[in-house]
Coordinates of N, CA, C and O and ligand atoms in Angstrom, one line a residue:
X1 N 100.5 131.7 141.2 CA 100.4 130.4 140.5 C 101.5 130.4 139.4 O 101.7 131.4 138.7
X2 N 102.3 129.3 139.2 CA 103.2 129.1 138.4 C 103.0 128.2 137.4 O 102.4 127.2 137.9
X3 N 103.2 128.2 136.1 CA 102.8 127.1 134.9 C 104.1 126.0 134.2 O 105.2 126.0 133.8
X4 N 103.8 125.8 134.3 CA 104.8 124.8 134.2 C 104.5 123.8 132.5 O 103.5 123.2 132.4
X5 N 105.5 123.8 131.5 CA 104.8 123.5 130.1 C 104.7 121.9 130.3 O 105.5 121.1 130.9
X6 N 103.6 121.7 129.7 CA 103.2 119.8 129.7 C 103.8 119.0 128.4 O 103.5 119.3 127.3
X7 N 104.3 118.3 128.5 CA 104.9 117.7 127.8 C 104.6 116.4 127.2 O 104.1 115.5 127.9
X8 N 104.8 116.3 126.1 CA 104.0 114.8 125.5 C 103.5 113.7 126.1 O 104.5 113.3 126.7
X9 N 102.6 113.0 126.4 CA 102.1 112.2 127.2 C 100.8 112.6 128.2 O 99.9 111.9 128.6
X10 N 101.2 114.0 128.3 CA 100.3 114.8 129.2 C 98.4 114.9 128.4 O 98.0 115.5 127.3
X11 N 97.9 114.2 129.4 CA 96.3 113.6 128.1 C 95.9 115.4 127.8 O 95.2 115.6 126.8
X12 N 96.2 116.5 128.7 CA 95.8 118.0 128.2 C 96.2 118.1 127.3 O 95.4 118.7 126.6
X13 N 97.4 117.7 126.5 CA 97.4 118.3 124.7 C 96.7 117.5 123.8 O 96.8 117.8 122.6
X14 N 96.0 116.5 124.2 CA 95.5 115.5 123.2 C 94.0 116.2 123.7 O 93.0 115.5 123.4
X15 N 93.7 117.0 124.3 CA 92.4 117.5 124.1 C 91.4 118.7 123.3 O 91.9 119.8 123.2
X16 N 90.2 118.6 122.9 CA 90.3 120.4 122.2 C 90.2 121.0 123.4 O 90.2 120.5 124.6
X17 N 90.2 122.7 123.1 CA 90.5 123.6 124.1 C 88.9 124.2 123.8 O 88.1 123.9 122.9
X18 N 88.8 125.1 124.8 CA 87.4 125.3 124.5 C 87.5 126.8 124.2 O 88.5 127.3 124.6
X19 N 86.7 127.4 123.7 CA 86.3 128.5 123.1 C 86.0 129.9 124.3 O 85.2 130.0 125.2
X20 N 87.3 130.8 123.9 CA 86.8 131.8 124.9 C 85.3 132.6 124.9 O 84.7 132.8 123.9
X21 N 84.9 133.0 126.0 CA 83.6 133.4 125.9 C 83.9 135.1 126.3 O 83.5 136.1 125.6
X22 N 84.7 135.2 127.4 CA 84.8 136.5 127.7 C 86.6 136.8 127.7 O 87.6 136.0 127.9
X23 N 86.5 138.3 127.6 CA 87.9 138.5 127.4 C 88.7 139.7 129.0 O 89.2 140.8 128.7
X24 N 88.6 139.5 130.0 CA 88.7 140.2 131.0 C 90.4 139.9 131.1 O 91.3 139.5 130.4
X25 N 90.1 140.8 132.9 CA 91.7 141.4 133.4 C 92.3 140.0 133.5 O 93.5 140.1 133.4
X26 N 91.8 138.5 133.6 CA 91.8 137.5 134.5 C 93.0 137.0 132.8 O 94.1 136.6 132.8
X27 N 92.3 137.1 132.0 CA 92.9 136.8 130.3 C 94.0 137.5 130.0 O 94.5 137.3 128.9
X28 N 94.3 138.5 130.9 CA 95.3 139.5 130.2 C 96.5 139.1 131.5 O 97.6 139.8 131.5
X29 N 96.3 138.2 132.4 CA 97.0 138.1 133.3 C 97.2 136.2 132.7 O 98.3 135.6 133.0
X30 N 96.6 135.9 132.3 CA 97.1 134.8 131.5 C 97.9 134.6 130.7 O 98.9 133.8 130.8
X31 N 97.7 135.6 129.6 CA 98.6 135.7 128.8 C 100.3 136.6 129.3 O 101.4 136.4 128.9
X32 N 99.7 137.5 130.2 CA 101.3 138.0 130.6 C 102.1 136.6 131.0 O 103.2 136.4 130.5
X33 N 101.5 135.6 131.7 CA 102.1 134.5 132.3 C 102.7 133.5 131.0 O 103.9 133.1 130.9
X34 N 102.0 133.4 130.5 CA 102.3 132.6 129.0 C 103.6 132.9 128.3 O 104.5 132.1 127.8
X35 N 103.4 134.6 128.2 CA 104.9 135.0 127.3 C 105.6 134.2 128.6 O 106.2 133.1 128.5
X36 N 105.6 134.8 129.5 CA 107.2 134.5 130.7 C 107.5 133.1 130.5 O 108.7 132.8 130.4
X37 N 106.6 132.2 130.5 CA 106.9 130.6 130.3 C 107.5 130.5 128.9 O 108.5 129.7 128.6
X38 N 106.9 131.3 128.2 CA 107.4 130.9 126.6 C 108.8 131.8 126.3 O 109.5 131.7 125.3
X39 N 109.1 132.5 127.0 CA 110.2 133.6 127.2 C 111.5 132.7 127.4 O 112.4 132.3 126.7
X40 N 111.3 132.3 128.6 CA 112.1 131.3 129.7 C 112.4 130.4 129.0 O 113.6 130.1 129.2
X41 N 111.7 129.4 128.0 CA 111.7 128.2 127.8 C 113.3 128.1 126.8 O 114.3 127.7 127.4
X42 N 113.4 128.3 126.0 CA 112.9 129.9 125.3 C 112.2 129.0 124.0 O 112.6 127.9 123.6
X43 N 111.2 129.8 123.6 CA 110.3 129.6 122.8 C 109.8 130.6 121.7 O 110.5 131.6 121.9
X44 N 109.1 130.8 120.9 CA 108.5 131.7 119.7 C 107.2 131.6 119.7 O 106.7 132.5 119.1
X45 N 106.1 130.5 120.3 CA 104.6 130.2 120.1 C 104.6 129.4 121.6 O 105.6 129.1 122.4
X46 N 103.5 129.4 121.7 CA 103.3 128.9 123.1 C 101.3 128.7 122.8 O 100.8 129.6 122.1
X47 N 100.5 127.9 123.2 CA 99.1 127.6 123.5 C 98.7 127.4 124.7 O 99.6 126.9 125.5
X48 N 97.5 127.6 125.3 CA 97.6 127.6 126.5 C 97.1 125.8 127.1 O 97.1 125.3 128.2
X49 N 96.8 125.5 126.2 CA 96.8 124.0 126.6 C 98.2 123.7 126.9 O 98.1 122.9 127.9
X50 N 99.1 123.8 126.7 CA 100.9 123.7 126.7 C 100.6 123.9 128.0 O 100.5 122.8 128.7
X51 N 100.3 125.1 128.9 CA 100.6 124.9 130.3 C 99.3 124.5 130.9 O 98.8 125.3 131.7
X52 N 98.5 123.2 130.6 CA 97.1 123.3 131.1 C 95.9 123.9 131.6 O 95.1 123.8 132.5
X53 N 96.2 124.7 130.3 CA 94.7 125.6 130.4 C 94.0 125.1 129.0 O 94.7 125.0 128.0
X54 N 92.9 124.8 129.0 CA 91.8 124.5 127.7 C 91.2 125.5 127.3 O 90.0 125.6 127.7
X55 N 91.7 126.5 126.5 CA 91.6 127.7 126.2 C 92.2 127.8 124.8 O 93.3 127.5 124.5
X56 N 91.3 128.2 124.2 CA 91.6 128.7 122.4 C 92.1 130.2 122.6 O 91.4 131.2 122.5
X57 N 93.5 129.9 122.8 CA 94.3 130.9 123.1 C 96.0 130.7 122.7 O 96.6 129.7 123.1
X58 N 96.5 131.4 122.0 CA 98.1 131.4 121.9 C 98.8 132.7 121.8 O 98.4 133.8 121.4
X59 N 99.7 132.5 122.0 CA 100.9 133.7 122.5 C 102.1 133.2 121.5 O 102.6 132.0 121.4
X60 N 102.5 134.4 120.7 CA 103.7 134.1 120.2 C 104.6 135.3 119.8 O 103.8 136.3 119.8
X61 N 105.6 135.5 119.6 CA 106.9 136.5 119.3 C 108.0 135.6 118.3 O 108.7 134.7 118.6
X62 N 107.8 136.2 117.1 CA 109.3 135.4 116.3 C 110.0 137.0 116.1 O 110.0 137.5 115.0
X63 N 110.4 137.5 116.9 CA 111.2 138.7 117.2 C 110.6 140.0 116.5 O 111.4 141.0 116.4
X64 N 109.6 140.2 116.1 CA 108.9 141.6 115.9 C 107.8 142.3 116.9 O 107.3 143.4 116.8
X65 N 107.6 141.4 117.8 CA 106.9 142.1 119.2 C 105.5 141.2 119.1 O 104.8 140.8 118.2
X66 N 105.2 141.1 120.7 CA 104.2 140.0 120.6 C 103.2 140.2 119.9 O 102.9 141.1 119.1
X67 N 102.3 138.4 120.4 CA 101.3 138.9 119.9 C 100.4 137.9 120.7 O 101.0 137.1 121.4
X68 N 99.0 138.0 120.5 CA 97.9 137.3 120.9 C 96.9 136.9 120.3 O 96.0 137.7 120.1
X69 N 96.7 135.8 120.0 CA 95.1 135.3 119.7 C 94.6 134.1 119.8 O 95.0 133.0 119.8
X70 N 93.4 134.9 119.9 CA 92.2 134.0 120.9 C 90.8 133.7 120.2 O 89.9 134.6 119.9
X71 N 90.8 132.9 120.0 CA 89.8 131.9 119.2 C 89.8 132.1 117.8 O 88.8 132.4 117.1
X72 N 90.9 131.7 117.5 CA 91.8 132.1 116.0 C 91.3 130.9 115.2 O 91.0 129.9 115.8
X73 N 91.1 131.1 113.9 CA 90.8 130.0 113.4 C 91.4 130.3 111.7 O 91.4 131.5 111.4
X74 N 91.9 129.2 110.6 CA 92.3 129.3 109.9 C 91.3 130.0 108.6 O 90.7 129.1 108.0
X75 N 91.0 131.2 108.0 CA 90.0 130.8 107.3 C 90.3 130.4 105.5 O 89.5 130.2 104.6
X76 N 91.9 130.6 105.6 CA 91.9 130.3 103.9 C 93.5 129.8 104.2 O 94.1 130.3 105.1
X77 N 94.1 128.7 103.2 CA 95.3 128.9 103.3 C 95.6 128.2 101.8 O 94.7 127.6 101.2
X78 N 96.8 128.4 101.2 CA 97.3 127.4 100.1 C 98.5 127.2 100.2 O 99.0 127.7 101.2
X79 N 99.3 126.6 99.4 CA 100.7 126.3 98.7 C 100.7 125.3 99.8 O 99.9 124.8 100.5
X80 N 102.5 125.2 99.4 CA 102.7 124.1 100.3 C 104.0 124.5 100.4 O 104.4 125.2 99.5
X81 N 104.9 124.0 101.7 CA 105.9 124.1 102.0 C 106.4 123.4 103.2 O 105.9 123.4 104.3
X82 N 107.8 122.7 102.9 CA 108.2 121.9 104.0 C 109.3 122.9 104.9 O 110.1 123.7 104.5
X83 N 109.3 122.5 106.0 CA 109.5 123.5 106.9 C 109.7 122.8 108.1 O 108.9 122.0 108.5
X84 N 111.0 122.9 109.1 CA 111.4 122.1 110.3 C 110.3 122.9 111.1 O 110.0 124.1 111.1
X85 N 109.5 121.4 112.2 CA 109.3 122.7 113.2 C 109.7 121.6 114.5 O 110.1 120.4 114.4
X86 N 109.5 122.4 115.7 CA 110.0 122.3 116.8 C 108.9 122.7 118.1 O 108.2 123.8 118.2
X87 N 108.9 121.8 119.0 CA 107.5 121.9 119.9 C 107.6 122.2 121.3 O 107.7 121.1 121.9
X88 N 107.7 123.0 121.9 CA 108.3 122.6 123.7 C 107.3 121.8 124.2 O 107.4 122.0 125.4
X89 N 106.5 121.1 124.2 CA 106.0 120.3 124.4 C 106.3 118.8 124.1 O 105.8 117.8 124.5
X90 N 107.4 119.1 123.1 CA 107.8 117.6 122.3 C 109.8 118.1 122.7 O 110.6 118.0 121.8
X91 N 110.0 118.4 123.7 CA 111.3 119.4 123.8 C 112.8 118.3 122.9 O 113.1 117.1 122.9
X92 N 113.3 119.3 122.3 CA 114.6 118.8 121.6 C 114.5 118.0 120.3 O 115.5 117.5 119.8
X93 N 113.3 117.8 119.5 CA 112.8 117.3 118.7 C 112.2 118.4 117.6 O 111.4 119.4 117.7
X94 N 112.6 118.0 116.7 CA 112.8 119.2 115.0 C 112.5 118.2 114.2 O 113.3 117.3 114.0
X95 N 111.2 118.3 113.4 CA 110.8 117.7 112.4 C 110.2 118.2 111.2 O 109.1 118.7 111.3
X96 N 111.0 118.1 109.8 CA 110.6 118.7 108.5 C 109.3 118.5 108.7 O 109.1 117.4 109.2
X97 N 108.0 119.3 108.4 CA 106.8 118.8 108.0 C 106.5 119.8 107.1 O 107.0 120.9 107.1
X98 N 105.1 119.0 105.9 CA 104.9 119.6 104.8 C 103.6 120.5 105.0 O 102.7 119.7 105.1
X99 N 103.3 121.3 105.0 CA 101.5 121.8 105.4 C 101.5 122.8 104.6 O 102.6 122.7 104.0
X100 N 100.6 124.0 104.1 CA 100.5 124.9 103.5 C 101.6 125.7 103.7 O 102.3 125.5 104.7
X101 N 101.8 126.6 102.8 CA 102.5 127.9 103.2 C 102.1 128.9 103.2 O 102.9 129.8 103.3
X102 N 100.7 129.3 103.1 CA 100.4 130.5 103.8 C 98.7 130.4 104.7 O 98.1 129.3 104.9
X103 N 98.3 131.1 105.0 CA 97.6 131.2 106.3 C 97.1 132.7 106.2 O 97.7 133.8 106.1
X104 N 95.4 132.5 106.2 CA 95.1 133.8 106.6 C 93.7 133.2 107.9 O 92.6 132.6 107.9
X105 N 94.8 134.1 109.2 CA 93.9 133.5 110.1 C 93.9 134.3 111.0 O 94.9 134.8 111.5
X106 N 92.4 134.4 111.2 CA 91.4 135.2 112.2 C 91.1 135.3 113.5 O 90.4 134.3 113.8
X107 N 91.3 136.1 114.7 CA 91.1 135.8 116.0 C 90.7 136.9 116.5 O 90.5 137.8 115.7
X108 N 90.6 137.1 117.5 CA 90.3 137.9 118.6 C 91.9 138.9 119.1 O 93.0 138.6 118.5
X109 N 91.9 139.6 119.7 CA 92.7 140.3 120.4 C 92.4 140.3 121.8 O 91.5 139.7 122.4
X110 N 93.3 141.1 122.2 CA 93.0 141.3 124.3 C 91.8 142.3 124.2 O 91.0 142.2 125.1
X111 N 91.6 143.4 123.0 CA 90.7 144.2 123.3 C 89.6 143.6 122.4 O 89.1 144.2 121.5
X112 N 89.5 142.7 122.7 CA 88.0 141.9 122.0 C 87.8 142.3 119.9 O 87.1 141.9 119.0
X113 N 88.7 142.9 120.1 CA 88.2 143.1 118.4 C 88.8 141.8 117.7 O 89.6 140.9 118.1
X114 N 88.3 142.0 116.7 CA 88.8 141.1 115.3 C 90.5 141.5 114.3 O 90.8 142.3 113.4
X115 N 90.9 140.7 114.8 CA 92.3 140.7 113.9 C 92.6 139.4 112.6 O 92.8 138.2 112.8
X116 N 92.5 140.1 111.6 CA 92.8 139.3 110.6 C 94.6 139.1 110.3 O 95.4 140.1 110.4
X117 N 95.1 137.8 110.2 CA 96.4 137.7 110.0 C 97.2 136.7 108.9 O 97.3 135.5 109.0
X118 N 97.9 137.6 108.0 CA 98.2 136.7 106.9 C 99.8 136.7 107.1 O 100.6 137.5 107.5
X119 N 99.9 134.9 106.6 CA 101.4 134.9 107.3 C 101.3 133.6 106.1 O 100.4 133.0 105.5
X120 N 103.3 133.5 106.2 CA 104.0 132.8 106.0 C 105.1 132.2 106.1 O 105.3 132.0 107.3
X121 N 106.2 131.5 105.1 CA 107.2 131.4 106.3 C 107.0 131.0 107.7 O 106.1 130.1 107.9
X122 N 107.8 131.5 108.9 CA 107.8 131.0 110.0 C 106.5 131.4 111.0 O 106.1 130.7 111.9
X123 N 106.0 132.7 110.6 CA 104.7 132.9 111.2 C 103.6 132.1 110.9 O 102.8 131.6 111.7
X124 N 103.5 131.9 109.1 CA 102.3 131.1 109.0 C 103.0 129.7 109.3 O 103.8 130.2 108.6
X125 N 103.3 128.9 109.6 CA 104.3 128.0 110.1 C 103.4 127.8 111.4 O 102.5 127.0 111.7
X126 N 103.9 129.1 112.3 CA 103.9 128.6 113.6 C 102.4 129.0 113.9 O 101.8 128.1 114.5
X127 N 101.6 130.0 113.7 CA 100.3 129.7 113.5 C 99.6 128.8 113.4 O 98.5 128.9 114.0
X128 N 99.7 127.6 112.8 CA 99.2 126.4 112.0 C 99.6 125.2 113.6 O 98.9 124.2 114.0
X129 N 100.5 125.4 114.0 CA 100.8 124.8 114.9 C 100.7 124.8 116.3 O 100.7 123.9 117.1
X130 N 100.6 126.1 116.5 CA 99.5 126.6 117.7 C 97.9 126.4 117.6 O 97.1 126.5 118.6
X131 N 97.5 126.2 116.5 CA 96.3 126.0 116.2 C 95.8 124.9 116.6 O 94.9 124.7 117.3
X132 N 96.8 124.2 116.1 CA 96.9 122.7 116.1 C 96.5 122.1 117.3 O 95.7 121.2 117.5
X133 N 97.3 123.1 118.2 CA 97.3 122.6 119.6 C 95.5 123.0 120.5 O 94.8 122.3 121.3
X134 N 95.3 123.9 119.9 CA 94.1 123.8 120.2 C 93.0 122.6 120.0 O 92.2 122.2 120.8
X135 N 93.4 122.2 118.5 CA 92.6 121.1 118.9 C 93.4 119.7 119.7 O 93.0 118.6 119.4
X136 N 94.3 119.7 120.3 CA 94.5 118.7 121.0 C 95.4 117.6 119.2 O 95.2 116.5 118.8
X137 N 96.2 118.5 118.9 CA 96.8 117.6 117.5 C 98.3 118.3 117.5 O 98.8 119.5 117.2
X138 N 99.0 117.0 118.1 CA 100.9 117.4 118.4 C 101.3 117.0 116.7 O 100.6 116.2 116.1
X139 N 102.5 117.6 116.3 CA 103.5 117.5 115.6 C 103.3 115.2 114.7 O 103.1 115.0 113.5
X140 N 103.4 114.2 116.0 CA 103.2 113.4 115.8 C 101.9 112.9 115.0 O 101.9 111.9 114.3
X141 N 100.5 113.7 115.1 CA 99.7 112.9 114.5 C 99.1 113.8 113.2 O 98.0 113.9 112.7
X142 N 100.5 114.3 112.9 CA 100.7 114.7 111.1 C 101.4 114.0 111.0 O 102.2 114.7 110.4
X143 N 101.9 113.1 111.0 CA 102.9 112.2 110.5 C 102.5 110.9 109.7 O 101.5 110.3 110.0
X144 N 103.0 110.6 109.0 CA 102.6 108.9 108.7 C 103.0 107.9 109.7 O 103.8 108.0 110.7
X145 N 102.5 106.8 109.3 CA 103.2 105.6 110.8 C 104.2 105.1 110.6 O 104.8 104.5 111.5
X146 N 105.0 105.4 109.1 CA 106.1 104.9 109.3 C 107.1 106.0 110.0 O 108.0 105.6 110.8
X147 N 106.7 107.7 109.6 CA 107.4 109.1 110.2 C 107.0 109.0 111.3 O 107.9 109.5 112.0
X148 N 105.9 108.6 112.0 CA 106.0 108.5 113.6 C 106.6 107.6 114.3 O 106.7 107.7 115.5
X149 N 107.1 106.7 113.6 CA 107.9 105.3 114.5 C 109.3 106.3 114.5 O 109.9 106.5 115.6
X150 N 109.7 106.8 113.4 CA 111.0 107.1 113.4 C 111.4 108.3 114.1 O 112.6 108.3 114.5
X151 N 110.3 109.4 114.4 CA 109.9 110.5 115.2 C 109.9 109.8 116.8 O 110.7 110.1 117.7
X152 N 109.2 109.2 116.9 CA 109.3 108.6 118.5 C 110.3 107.9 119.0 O 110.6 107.7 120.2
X153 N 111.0 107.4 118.1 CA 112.4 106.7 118.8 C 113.5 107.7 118.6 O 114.6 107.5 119.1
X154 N 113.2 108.8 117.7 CA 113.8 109.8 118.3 C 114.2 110.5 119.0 O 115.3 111.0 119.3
X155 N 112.5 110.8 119.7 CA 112.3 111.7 120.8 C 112.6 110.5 122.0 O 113.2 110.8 123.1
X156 N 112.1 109.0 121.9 CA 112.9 108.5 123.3 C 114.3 108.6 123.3 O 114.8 108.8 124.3
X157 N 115.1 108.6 122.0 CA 116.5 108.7 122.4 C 117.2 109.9 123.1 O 118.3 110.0 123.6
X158 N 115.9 111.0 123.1 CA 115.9 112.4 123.7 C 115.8 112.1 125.3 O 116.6 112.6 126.1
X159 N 114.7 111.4 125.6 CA 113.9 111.1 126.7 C 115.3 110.7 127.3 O 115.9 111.5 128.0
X160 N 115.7 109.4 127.1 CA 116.6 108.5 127.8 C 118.0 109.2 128.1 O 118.8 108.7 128.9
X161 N 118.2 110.4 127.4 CA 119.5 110.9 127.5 C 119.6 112.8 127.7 O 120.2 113.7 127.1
X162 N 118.5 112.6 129.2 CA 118.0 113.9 129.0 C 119.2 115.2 129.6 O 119.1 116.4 129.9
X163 N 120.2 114.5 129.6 CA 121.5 115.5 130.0 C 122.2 115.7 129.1 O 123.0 116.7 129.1
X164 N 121.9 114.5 127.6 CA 123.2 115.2 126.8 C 122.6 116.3 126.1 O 123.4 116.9 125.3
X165 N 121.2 116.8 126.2 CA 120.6 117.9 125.5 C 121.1 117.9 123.9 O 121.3 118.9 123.3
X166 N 121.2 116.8 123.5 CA 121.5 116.9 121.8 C 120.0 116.6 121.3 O 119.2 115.8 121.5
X167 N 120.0 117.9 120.4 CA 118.8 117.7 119.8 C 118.8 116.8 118.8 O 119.8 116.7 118.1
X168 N 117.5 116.1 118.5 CA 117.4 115.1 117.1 C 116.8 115.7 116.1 O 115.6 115.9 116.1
X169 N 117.6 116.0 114.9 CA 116.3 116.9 113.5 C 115.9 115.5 112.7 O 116.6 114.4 112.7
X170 N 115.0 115.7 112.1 CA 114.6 114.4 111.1 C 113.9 115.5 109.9 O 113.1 116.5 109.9
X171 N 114.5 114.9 109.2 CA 113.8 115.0 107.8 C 113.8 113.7 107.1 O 114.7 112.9 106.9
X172 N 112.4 113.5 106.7 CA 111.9 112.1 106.5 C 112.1 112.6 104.6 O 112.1 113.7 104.2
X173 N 112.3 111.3 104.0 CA 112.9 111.0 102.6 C 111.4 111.5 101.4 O 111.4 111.4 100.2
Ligands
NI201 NI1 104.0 122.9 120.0

């Protein structure tokens, strides 16, 4: 079976993911599949709703060796910090957004235990946005309506000109 990442429009990221129950060989062959998609793409975070699976699950590497978790949830965070991020699901699109700056959040592992993980910067970053995806909540509906009109006619000008591969960054005023 090959996965293929879903891309904005696709009604699987606008959904929640559901809650793993068990953690088998079947999950550990999931996630091998996940890095290679998110490897390939190339990418740093990856959820598994991204390649249509409804699973409270994500995979990510920002170059210190993977990682995994599975039914992660945020349980404390503060500060605040604005920060570009970038979605393969929203591909070629980089948008400043403002959210906390740190993250201490809780999940599962492959071997069923409990991992506590405090992050910042680009980890607590990308944490917060894998999370995200769990519940079925893209980059766009953090935005205001005036930052999403200007976010979406950017990513169509992405859409419409999908050979010149120029990315669009926005940082809204
Ligand atoms: Ni994303």
């Amino acid at each position: 079976m090959s996965f293929s990442i879903r891309t904005y429009g696709d009604p699987v990221l606008k959904s929640k993911a559901a809650e793993i129950t068990e953690i088998d060989d079947k999950l550990v062959t999931l996630c091998d599949r996940m890095f290679d998609v998110m490897f390939k793409a190339p990418g740093i975070g990856l959820a598994a709703p991204q390649i249509g699976i409804q699973k409270r699950l994500f995979v990510y590497d920002i170059g210190d060796g993977e990682g995994v978790l599975i039914n992660p949830e945020i349980v404390e965070s503060d500060g605040e910090f604005m920060y570009e991020e970038g979605c393969l699901s929203i591909p070629g699109l980089y948008v400043e957004m403002l959210r906390p700056a740190r993250v201490h959040v809780r999940g599962l592992n492959l071997d069923g235990e409990t991992v506590d993980v405090e992050a910042d910067d680009l980890l607590g970053r990308l944490f917060q946005h894998e999370l995200d995806h769990l519940n079925g909540v893209l980059m766009f509906d953090r935005m205001s309506p005036d930052q999403r009109k200007e976010a979406m006619a950017a990513y169509r000008r992405i859409l419409e000109a999908p050979n010149s591969q120029e990315p669009q960054h926005i940082a809204f005023k």
